[in-house]
XYZ file of C-alpha atoms in Angstrom:
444
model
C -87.337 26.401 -89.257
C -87.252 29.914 -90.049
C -84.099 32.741 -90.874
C -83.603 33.548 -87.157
C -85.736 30.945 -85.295
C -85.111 26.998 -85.050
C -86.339 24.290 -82.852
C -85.712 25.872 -79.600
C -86.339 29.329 -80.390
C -83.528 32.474 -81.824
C -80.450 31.254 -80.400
C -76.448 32.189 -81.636
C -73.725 34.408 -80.502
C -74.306 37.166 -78.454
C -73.795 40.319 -80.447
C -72.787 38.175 -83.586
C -76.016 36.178 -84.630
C -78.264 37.289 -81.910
C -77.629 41.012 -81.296
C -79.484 43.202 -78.606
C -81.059 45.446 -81.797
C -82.482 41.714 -82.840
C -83.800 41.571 -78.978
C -85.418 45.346 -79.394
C -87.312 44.400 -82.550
C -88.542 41.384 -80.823
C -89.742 43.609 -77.727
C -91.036 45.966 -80.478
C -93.315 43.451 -82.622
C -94.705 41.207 -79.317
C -95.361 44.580 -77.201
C -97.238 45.841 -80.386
C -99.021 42.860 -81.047
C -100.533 41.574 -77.903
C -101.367 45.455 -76.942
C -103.645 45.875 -80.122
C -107.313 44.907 -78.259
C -105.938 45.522 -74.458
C -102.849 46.460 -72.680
C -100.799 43.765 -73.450
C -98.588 41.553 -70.304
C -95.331 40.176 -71.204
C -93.306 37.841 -68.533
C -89.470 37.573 -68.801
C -87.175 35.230 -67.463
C -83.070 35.343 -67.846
C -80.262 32.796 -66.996
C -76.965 33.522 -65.574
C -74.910 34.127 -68.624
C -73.630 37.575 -69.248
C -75.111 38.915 -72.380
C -78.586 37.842 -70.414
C -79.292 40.823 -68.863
C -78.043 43.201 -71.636
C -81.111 41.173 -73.748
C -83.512 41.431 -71.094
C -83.052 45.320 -71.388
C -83.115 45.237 -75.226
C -87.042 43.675 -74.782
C -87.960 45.705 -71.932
C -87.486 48.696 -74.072
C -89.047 47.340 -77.032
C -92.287 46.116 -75.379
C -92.922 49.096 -73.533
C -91.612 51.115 -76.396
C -95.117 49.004 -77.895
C -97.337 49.982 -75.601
C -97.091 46.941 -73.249
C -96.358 45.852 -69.516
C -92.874 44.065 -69.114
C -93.283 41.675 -65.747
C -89.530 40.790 -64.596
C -88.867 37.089 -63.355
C -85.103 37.540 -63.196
C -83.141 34.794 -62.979
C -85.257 31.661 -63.497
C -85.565 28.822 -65.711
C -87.839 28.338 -68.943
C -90.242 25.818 -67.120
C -91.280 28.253 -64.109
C -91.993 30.786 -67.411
C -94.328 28.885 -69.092
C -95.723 27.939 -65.601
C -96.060 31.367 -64.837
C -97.508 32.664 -68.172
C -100.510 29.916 -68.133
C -101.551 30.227 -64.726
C -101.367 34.406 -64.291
C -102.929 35.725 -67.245
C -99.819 36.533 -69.246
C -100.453 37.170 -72.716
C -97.032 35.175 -73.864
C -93.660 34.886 -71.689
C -89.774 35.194 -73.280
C -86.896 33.611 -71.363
C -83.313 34.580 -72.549
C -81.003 31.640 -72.627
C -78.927 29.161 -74.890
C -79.629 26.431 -72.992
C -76.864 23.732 -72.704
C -74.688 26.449 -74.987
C -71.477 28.544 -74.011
C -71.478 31.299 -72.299
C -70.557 33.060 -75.613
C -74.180 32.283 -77.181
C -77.424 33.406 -75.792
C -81.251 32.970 -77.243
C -84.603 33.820 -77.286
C -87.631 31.928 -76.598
C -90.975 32.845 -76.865
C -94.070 30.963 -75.062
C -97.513 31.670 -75.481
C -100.443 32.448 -73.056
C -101.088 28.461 -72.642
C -97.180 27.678 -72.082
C -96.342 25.902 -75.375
C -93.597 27.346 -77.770
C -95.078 30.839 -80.005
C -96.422 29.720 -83.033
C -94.513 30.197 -86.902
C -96.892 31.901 -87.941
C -95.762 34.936 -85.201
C -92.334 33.770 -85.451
C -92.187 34.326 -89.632
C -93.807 37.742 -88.643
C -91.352 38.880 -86.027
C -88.605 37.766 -89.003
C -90.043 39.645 -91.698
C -90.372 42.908 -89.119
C -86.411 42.370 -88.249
C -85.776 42.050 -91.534
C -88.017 45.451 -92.560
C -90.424 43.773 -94.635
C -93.399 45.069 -92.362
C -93.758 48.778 -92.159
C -92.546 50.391 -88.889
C -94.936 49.821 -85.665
C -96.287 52.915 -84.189
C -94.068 53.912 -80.587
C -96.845 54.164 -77.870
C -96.699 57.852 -76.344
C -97.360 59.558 -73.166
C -99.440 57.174 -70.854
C -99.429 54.627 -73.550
C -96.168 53.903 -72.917
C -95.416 50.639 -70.935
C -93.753 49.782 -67.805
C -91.433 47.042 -66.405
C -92.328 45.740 -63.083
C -90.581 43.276 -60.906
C -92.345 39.612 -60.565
C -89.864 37.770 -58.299
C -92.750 36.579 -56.896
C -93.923 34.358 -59.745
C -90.951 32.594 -58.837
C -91.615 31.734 -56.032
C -95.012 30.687 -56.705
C -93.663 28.108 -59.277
C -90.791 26.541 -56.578
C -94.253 26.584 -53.780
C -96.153 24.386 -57.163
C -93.080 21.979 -57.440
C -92.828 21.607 -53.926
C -96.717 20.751 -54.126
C -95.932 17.730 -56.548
C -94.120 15.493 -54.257
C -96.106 12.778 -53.112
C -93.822 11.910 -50.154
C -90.855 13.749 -48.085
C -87.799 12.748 -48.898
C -86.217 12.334 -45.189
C -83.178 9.765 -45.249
C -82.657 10.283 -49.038
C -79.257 11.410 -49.908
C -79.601 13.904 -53.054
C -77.048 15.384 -55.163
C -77.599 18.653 -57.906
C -75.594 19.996 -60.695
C -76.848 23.400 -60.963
C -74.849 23.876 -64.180
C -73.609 27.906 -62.744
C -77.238 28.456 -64.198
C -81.203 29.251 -63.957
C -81.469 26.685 -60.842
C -78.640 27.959 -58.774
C -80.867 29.630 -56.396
C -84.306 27.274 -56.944
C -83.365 23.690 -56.931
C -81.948 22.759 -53.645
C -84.919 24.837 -51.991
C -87.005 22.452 -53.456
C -85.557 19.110 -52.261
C -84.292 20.904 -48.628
C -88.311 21.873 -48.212
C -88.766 18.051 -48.906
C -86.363 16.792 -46.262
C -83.747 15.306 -48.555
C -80.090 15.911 -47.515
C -79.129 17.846 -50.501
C -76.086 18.287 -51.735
C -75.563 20.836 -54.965
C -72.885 21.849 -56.845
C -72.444 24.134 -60.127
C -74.092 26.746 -57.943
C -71.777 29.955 -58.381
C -72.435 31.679 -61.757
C -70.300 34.891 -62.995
C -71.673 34.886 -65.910
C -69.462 33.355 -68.043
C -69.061 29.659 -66.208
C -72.523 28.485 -67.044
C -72.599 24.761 -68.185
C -68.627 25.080 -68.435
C -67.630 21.496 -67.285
C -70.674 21.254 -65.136
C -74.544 19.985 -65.592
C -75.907 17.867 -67.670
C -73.602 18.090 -70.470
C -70.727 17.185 -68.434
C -71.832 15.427 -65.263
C -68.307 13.938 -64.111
C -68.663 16.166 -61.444
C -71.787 14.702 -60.365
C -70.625 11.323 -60.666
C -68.118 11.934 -58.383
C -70.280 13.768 -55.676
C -72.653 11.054 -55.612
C -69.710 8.018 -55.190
C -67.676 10.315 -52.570
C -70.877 10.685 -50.929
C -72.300 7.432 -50.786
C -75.184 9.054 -52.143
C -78.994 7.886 -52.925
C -79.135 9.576 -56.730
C -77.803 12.618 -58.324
C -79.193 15.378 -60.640
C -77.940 17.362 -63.365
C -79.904 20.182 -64.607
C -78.639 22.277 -68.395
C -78.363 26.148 -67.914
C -82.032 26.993 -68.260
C -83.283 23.855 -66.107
C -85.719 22.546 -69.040
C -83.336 19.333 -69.058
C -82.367 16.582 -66.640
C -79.624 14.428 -66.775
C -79.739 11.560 -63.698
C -76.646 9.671 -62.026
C -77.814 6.504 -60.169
C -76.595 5.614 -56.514
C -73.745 3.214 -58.568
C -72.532 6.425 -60.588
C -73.730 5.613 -63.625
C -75.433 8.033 -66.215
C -79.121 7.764 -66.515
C -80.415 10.027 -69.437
C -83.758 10.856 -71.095
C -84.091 7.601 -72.701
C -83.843 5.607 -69.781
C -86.270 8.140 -67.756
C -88.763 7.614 -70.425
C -88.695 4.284 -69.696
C -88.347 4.034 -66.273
C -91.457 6.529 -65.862
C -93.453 5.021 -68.330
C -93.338 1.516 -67.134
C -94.666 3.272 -63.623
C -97.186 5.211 -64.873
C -98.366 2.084 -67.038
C -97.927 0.295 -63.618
C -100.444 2.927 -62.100
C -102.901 2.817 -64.543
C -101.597 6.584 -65.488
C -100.021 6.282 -69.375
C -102.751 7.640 -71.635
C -102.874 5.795 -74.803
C -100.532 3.539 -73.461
C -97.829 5.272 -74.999
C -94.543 7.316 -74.401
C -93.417 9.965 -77.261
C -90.036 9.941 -77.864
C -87.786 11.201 -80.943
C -85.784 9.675 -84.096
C -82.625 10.207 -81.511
C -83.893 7.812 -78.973
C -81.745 4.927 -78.979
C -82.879 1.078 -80.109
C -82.457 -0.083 -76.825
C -85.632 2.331 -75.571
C -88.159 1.021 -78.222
C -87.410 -2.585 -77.364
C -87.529 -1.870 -74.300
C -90.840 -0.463 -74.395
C -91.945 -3.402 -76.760
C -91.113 -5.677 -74.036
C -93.225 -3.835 -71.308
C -96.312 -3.855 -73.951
C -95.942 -0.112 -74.126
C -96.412 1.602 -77.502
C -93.968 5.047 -78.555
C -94.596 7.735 -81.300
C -91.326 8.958 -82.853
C -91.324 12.564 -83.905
C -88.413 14.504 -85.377
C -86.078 16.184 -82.879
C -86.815 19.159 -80.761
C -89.064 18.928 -77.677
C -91.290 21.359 -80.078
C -92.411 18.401 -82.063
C -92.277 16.051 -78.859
C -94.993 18.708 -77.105
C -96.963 18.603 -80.433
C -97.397 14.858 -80.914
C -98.171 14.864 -77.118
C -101.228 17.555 -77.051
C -102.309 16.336 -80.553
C -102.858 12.935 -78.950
C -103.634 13.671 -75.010
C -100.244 11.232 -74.132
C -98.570 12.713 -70.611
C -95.119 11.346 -71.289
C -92.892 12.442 -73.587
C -89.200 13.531 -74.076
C -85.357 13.445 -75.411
C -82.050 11.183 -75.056
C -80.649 14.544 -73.763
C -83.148 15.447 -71.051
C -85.692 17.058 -72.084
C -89.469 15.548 -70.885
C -92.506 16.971 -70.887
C -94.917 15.147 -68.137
C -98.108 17.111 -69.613
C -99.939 16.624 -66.719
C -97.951 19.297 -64.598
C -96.213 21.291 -67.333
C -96.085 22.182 -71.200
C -92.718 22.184 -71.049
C -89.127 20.353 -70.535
C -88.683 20.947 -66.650
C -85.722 19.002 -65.517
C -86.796 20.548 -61.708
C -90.088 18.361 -62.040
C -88.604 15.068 -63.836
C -86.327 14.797 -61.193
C -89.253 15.096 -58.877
C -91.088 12.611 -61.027
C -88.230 10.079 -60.819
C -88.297 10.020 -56.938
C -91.669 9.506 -56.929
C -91.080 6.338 -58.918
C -87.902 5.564 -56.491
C -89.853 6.286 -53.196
C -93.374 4.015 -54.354
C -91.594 1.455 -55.456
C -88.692 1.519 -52.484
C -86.190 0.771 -55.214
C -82.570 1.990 -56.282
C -82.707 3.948 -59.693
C -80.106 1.425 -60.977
C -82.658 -1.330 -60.679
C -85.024 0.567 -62.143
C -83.545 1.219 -65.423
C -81.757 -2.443 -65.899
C -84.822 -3.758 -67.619
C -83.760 -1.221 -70.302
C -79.918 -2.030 -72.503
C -78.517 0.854 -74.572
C -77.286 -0.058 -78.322
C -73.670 1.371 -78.335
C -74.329 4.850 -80.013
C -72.222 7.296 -81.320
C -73.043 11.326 -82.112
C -70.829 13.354 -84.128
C -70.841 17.428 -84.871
C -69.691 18.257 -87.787
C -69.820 22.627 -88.166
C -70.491 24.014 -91.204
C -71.479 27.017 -93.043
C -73.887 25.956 -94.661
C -76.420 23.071 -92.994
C -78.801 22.767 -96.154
C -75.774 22.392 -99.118
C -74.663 19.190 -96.710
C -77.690 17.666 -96.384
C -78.672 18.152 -100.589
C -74.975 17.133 -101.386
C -75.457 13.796 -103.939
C -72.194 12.323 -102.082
C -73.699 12.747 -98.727
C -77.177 11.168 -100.307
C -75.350 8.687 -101.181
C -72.899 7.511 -98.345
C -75.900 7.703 -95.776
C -77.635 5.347 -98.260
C -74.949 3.085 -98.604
C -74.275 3.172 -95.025
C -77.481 2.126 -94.087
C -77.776 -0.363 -96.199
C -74.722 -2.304 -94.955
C -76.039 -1.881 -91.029
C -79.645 -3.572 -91.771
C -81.746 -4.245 -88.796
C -78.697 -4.152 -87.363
C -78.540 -0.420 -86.190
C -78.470 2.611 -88.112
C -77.504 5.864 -89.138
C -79.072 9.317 -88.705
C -77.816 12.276 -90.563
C -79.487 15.575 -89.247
C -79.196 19.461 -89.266
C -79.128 20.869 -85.708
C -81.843 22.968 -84.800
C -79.795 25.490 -82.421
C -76.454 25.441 -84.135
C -74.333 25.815 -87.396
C -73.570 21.696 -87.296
C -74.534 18.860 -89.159
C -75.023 15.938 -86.533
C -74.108 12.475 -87.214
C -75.171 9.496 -85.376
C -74.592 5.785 -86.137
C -75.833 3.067 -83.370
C -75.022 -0.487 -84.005
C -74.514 -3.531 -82.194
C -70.682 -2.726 -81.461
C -68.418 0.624 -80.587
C -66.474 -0.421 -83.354
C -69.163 0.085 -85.729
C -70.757 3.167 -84.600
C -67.133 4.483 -84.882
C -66.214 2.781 -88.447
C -69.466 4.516 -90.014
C -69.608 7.874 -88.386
C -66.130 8.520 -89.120
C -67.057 7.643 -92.682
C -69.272 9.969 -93.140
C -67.788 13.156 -90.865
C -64.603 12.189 -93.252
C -66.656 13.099 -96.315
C -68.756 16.106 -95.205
C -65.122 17.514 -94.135
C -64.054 17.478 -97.467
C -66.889 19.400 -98.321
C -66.839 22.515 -96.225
């Protein structure tokens, strides 16, 4: 990870960490550097939260300022802007979001031409230019100068390709969204209405500062309840850029990544469809997934956390499934990216083929209990190098054994040090994480 840019891009508090001069300079260094051979094309697409639009306007000055074309999505999620960028001859796309974060916080994400997160390389250069360690770029002048133009209709064109993916209508099926008051507030229930599913969607009023605020899928309670009151088929829960998917099964019950990873790899494996025979999945992914998998004859690559890495493994190795505990998976065949949209069009395919409930689906798969702490700090890397800390996560994993085990980790997105313990009782997860939050308290 870089100074400004982690796993999922530059991502803090709007106007705090991530300021709209930051957003300028960005504008400034991608409009000059795609626009050196040709006239460079840059899509953007925003959330709902506030400080989304005031970015959006920070980049559209700076690219144009560059010399290059800004091409306006609007309101849209990060999936239909890598779709967009790889199939229209963009020469990268930036979406404007923070994710499952407050409305407080906002990021920056950059794709490239082929859909896949921008390289380091361009990200350490875009750091060393905010920073003023490259001279100043030259400001293009008279015709030179760029221009923003709307693109709604790239949007569109992405819910027509989704829409495209289904291989059956959903008439009779009962359907329920959590639109988290973000990116698929306007896109996701077109797509299952122009299926024939009896949709029902909630978290679909954003004001800019309600987005994932006890809605989505960080907190699907609401959904939960929408699909028992309802009597409902399945539910979906989408974060506030739509590149995750939480599920909630006709019963009520909370079916994350780990358990879509397994219930679409066993079908693809079923279907002759699971390249390599095997499903990528991080160092989060609980026990119960892996053994799991064992027991279907299915093999998984573990790569560090961030759907960055999960995408890498993936188009190193040609796999198509791949993904997180907390939503985010990649189905390479259609996309390059998370698209919670798709997955949840990828898990009723699995439903509709195999005319069975998504709780029966995932019971061949049994979660270790599992507990995830966040500790904030101020400083993630004095933590993580502290001899105490070294030696409590040694000592803690010693004691659990095959048993279960603990994962110490700096977050990618966030000023936290996460802490996660899974063992074969609640008791235990809670014994040992509390442990160790207990100590790195002491320390901050």
């Amino acid at each position: 990870m870089g100074k400004y840019f982690g796993t999922d891009g530059f991502r803090g508090e709007a106007n705090t960490v991530l300021t709209a001069e930051h957003a300028f300079k960005i504008g400034r260094y991608l409009g000059w550097y795609y626009n050196q051979n040709s006239k460079g094309r840059i899509v953007i697409g925003k959330d709902t939260r506030r400080s989304s639009y005031m970015f959006e306007y920070a980049l559209v000055a700076g690219i144009t300022a560059s010399g290059s074309d800004a091409f306006l999505l609007h309101v849209t999620t990060t999936p239909s802007v890598a779709y967009v960028v790889r199939t229209e001859n963009f020469d990268c796309g930036i979406m404007v979001s923070a994710s499952h974060n407050p409305y407080s916080d906002n990021g920056i994400k950059v794709l490239d031409g082929n859909g896949h997160k921008i390289s380091a390389e361009v990200e350490l250069a875009m750091e060393k230019y905010i920073d003023g360690e490259i001279d100043e770029l030259p400001y293009a002048k008279m015709d030179k100068i760029g221009v923003a133009k709307d693109y709604a209709i790239g949007r569109n064109r992405y819910i027509g390709y989704l829409i495209s993916l289904a291989t059956r209508s959903y008439d009779g099926m009962k359907v329920g969204l959590d639109c988290s008051n973000g990116s698929t507030f306007n896109l996701a229930k077109n797509v299952f209405d122009a299926l024939g599913a009896k949709t029902y969607a909630i978290g679909c009023e954003p004001d800019g500062t309600n987005i994932n605020k006890n809605c989505g899928s960080t907190h699907i309670e609401a959904l939960q309840q929408l699909v028992k009151e309802k009597n409902l088929d399945v539910g979906f829960a989408f974060d506030g850029d739509a590149d995750r998917c939480i599920a909630v099964d006709g019963d009520g019950k909370e079916i994350h990544g780990d358990y879509i990873l397994y219930v679409c790899g066993k079908y693809l494996k079923q279907c002759g469809k699971l390249q390599g025979n095997t499903v990528v999945a991080t160092v989060m992914s609980n026990m119960g997934l892996f053994k799991a998998l064992d027991t279907e004859g299915i093999d998984y690559c573990k790569t560090s956390v961030g759907d960055k890495y999960v995408n890498e493994a993936m188009v190193a190795n040609g796999y198509v499934l791949g993904g997180e505990q907390s939503g985010h998976v990649i189905f390479s065949k259609h996309a390059t990216t998370g698209d919670g949209i798709l997955t949840a069009l990828m898990l009723m395919e699995v439903i509709l083929e195999t005319r069975e409930p998504l709780a029966k689906l995932a019971s061949g798969m049994r979660m270790y209990p599992q507990l995830l702490k966040n500790v904030r700090v101020s400083d993630k890397k004095v933590i993580m190098e502290n001899e105490q800390v070294k030696a409590l996560d040694k000592q803690i994993a010693e004691e659990l054994g095959e048993r279960g085990r603990i994962l110490l980790r700096e977050s990618g997105t966030e000023p936290v040090i996460r802490v996660m313990v899974e063992a074969e009782t609640d008791e235990l997860c809670a014994k040992y994480v509390g442990k160790m939050v207990d100590l790195i308290e002491t320390l901050i």
